[in-house]
Short mmCIF file of C-alpha atoms in Angstrom, two decimals:
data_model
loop_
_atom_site.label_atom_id
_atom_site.label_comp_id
_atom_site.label_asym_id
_atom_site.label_seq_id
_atom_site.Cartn_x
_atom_site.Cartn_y
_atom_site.Cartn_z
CA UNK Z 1 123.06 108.42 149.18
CA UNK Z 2 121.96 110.26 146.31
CA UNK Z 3 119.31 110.42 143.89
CA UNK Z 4 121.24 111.37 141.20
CA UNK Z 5 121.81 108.49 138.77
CA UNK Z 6 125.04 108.13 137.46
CA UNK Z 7 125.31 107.64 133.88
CA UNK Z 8 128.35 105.51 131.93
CA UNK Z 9 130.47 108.10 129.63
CA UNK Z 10 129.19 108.48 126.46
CA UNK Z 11 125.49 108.65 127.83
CA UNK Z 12 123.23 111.35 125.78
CA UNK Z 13 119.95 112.23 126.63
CA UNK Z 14 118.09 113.81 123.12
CA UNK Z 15 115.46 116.31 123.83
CA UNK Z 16 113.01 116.58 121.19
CA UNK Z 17 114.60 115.18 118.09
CA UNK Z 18 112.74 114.13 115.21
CA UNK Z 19 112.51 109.75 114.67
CA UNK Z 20 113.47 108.36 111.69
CA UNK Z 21 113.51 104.52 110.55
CA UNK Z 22 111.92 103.64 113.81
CA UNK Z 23 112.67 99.65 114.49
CA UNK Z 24 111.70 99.58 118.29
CA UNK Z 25 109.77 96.78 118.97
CA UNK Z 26 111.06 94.00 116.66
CA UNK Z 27 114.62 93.47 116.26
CA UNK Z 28 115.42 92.94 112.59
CA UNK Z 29 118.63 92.05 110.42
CA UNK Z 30 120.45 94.61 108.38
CA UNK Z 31 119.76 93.45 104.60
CA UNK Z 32 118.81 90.24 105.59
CA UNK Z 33 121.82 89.46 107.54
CA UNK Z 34 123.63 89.11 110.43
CA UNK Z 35 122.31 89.49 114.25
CA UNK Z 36 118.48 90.91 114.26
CA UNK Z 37 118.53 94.59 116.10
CA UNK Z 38 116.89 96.98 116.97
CA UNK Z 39 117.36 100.65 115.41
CA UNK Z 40 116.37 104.19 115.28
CA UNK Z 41 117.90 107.48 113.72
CA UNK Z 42 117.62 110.91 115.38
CA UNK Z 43 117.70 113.82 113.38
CA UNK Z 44 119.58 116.50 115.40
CA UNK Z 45 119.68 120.32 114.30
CA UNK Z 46 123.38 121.19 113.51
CA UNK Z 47 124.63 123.74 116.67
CA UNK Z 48 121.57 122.53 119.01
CA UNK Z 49 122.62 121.37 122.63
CA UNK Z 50 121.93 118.08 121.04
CA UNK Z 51 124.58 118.60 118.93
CA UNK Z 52 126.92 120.01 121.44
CA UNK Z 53 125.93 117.09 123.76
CA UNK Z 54 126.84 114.62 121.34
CA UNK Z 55 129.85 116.11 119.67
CA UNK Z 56 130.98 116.30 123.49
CA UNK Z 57 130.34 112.71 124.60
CA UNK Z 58 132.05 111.09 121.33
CA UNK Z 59 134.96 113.52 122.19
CA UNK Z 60 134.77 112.13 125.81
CA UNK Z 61 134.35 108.18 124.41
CA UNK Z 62 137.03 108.46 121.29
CA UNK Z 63 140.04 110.00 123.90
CA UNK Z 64 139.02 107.33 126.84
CA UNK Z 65 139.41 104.08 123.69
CA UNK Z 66 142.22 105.82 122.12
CA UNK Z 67 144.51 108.12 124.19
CA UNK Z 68 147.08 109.89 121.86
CA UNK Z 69 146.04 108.32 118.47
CA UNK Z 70 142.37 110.03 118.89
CA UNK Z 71 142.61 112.41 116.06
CA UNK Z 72 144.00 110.27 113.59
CA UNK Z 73 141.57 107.54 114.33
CA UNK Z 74 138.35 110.18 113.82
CA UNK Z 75 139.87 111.66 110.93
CA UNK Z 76 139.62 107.75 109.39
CA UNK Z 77 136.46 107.10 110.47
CA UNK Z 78 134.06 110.23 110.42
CA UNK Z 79 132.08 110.31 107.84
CA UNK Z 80 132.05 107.38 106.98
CA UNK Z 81 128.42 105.43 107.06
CA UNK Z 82 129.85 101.98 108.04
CA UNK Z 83 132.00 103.42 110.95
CA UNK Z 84 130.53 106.40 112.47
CA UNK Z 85 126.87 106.65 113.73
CA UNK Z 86 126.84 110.31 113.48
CA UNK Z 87 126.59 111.82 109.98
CA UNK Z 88 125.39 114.63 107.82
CA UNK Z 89 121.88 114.29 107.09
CA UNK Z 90 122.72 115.58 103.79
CA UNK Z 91 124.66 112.36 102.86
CA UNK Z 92 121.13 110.58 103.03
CA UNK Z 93 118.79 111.37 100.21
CA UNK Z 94 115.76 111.13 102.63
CA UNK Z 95 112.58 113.76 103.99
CA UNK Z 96 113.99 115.30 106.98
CA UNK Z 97 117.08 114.78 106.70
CA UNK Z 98 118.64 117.57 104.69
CA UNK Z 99 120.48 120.68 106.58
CA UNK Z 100 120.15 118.02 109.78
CA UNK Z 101 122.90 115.79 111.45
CA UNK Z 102 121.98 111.98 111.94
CA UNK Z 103 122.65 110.22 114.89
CA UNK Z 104 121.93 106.30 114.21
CA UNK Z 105 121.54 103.87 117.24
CA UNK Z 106 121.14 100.05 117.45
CA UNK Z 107 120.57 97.73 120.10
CA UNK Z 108 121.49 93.81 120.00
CA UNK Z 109 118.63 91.66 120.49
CA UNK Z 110 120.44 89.69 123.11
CA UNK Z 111 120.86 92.54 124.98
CA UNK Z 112 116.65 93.18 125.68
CA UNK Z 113 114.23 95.02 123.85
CA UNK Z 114 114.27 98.91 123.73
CA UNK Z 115 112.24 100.40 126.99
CA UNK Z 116 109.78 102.73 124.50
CA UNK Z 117 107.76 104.99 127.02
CA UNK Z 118 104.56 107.47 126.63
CA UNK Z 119 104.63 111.17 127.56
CA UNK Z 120 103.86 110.08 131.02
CA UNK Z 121 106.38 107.34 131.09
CA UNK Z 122 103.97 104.45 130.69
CA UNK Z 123 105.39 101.64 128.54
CA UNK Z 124 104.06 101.98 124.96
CA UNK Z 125 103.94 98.78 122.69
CA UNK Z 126 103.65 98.02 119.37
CA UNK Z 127 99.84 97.90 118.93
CA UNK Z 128 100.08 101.91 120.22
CA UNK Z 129 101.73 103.33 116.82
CA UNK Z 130 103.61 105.27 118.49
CA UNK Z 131 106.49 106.48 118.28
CA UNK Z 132 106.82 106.55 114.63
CA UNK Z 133 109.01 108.01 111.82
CA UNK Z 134 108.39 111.80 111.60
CA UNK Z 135 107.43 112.02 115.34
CA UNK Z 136 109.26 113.58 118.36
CA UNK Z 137 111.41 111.99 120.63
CA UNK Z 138 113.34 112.19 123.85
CA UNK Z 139 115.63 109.17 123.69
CA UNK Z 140 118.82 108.22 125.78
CA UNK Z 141 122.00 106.17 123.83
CA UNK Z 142 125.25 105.19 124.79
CA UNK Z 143 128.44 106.50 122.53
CA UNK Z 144 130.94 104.37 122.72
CA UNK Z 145 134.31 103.67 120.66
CA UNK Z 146 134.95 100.30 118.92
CA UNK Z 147 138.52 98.86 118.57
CA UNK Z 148 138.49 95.61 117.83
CA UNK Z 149 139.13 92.94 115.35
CA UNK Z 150 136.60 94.59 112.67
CA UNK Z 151 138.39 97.39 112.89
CA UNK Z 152 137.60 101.33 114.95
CA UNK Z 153 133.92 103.09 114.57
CA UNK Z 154 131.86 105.44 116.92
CA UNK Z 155 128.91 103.40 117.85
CA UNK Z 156 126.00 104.60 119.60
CA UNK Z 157 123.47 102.27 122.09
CA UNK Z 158 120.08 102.50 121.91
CA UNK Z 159 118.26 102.63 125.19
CA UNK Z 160 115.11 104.42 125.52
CA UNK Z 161 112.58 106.15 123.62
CA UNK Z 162 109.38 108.38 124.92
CA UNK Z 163 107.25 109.56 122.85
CA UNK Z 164 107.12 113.40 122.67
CA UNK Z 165 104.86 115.04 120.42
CA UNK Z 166 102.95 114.07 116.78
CA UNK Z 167 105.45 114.95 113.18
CA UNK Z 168 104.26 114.73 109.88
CA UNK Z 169 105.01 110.72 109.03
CA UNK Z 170 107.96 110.10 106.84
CA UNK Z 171 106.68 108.24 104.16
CA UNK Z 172 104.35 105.23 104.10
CA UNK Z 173 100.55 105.38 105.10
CA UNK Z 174 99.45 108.21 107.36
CA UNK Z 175 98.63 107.69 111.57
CA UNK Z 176 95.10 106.32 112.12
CA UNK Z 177 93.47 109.13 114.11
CA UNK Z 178 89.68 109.43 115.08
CA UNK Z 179 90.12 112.81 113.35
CA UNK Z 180 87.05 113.80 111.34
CA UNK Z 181 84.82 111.15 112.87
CA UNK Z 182 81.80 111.40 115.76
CA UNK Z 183 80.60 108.81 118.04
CA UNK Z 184 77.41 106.94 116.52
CA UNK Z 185 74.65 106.29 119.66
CA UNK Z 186 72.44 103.82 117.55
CA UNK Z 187 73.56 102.04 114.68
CA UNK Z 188 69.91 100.35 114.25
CA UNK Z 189 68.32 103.61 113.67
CA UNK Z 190 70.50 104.97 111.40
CA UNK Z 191 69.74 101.86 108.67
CA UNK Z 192 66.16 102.59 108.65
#
């Protein structure tokens, strides 16, 4: 038997990719509606093996869902926010994103909570801070090609997420670091 775990098609492994609109630990509802999620955007560089390992998986997913009618059906959808999970960053108005491709991921509640992992593949949780937006990630989705009664999109499934290494934060309050502070032996004799 091997070791080798076999993936589904449409599985993507990201290798340091920069977080964005981190929602990892606590699913939440899109505008206040519908089923609570959980969500994350990667923020690829255009021509990376990223890029290439993407482009080739929704390639892979899009012929499997729909055979001969697979270049019609992308030329409906890409592009388009509400139907394809992999944009131009420059169609966002945010930090980071411009000259970058976006790859945004979701994850049903129902289906369990995101496994979120440290360097050394311990679980992380909330109360770490980590990841957050601006920091780098490896991360694994699932691409996958919707036909159904709402219509066809290229979806992608989040999975996992390990932290990589520190980013400058995208917006909001800076990390809490012990950066510019020293241990203090006696408190008492520093009052006097």
């Amino acid at each position: 038997m091997s070791d080798v775990a076999k993936f589904p098609a449409g599985t993507v492994f990201l290798k340091n990719v920069r977080l964005a609109f981190p929602e990892l630990y606590v699913a939440k509802q899109y505008k206040g509606e519908g089923e609570p999620k959980y969500s994350a955007t990667f923020l690829i560089e255009p021509g990376s093996q990223n890029d290439i390992n993407i482009q080739k998986a929704i390639a892979e997913v899009a012929a499997a869902q729909w055979g001969d009618k697979t270049a019609q059906v992308m030329k409906s959808i890409e592009g388009q926010p509400m139907k394809f999970a992999y944009l131009a960053g420059d169609l966002k108005a945010y930090d980071g994103f411009e000259g970058m491709k976006a790859l945004s991921a979701k994850r049903k509640k129902d289906d369990g909570p995101v496994l979120v992992l440290d360097r050394d593949l311990t679980p992380l949780t909330k109360e770490s801070g980590r990841p957050y937006g601006g920091c780098y990630v490896n991360a694994r989705v699932q691409l996958w090609a919707q036909k159904n009664e709402w219509g066809n999109g290229m979806r992608a499934t989040l999975v996992t997420v390990q932290f990589l290494n520190d980013g400058e934060s995208f917006g909001g309050a800076p990390q809490a670091t012990v950066a510019g502070f020293e241990a203090v032996e006696d408190e008492a004799a520093d009052l006097v």
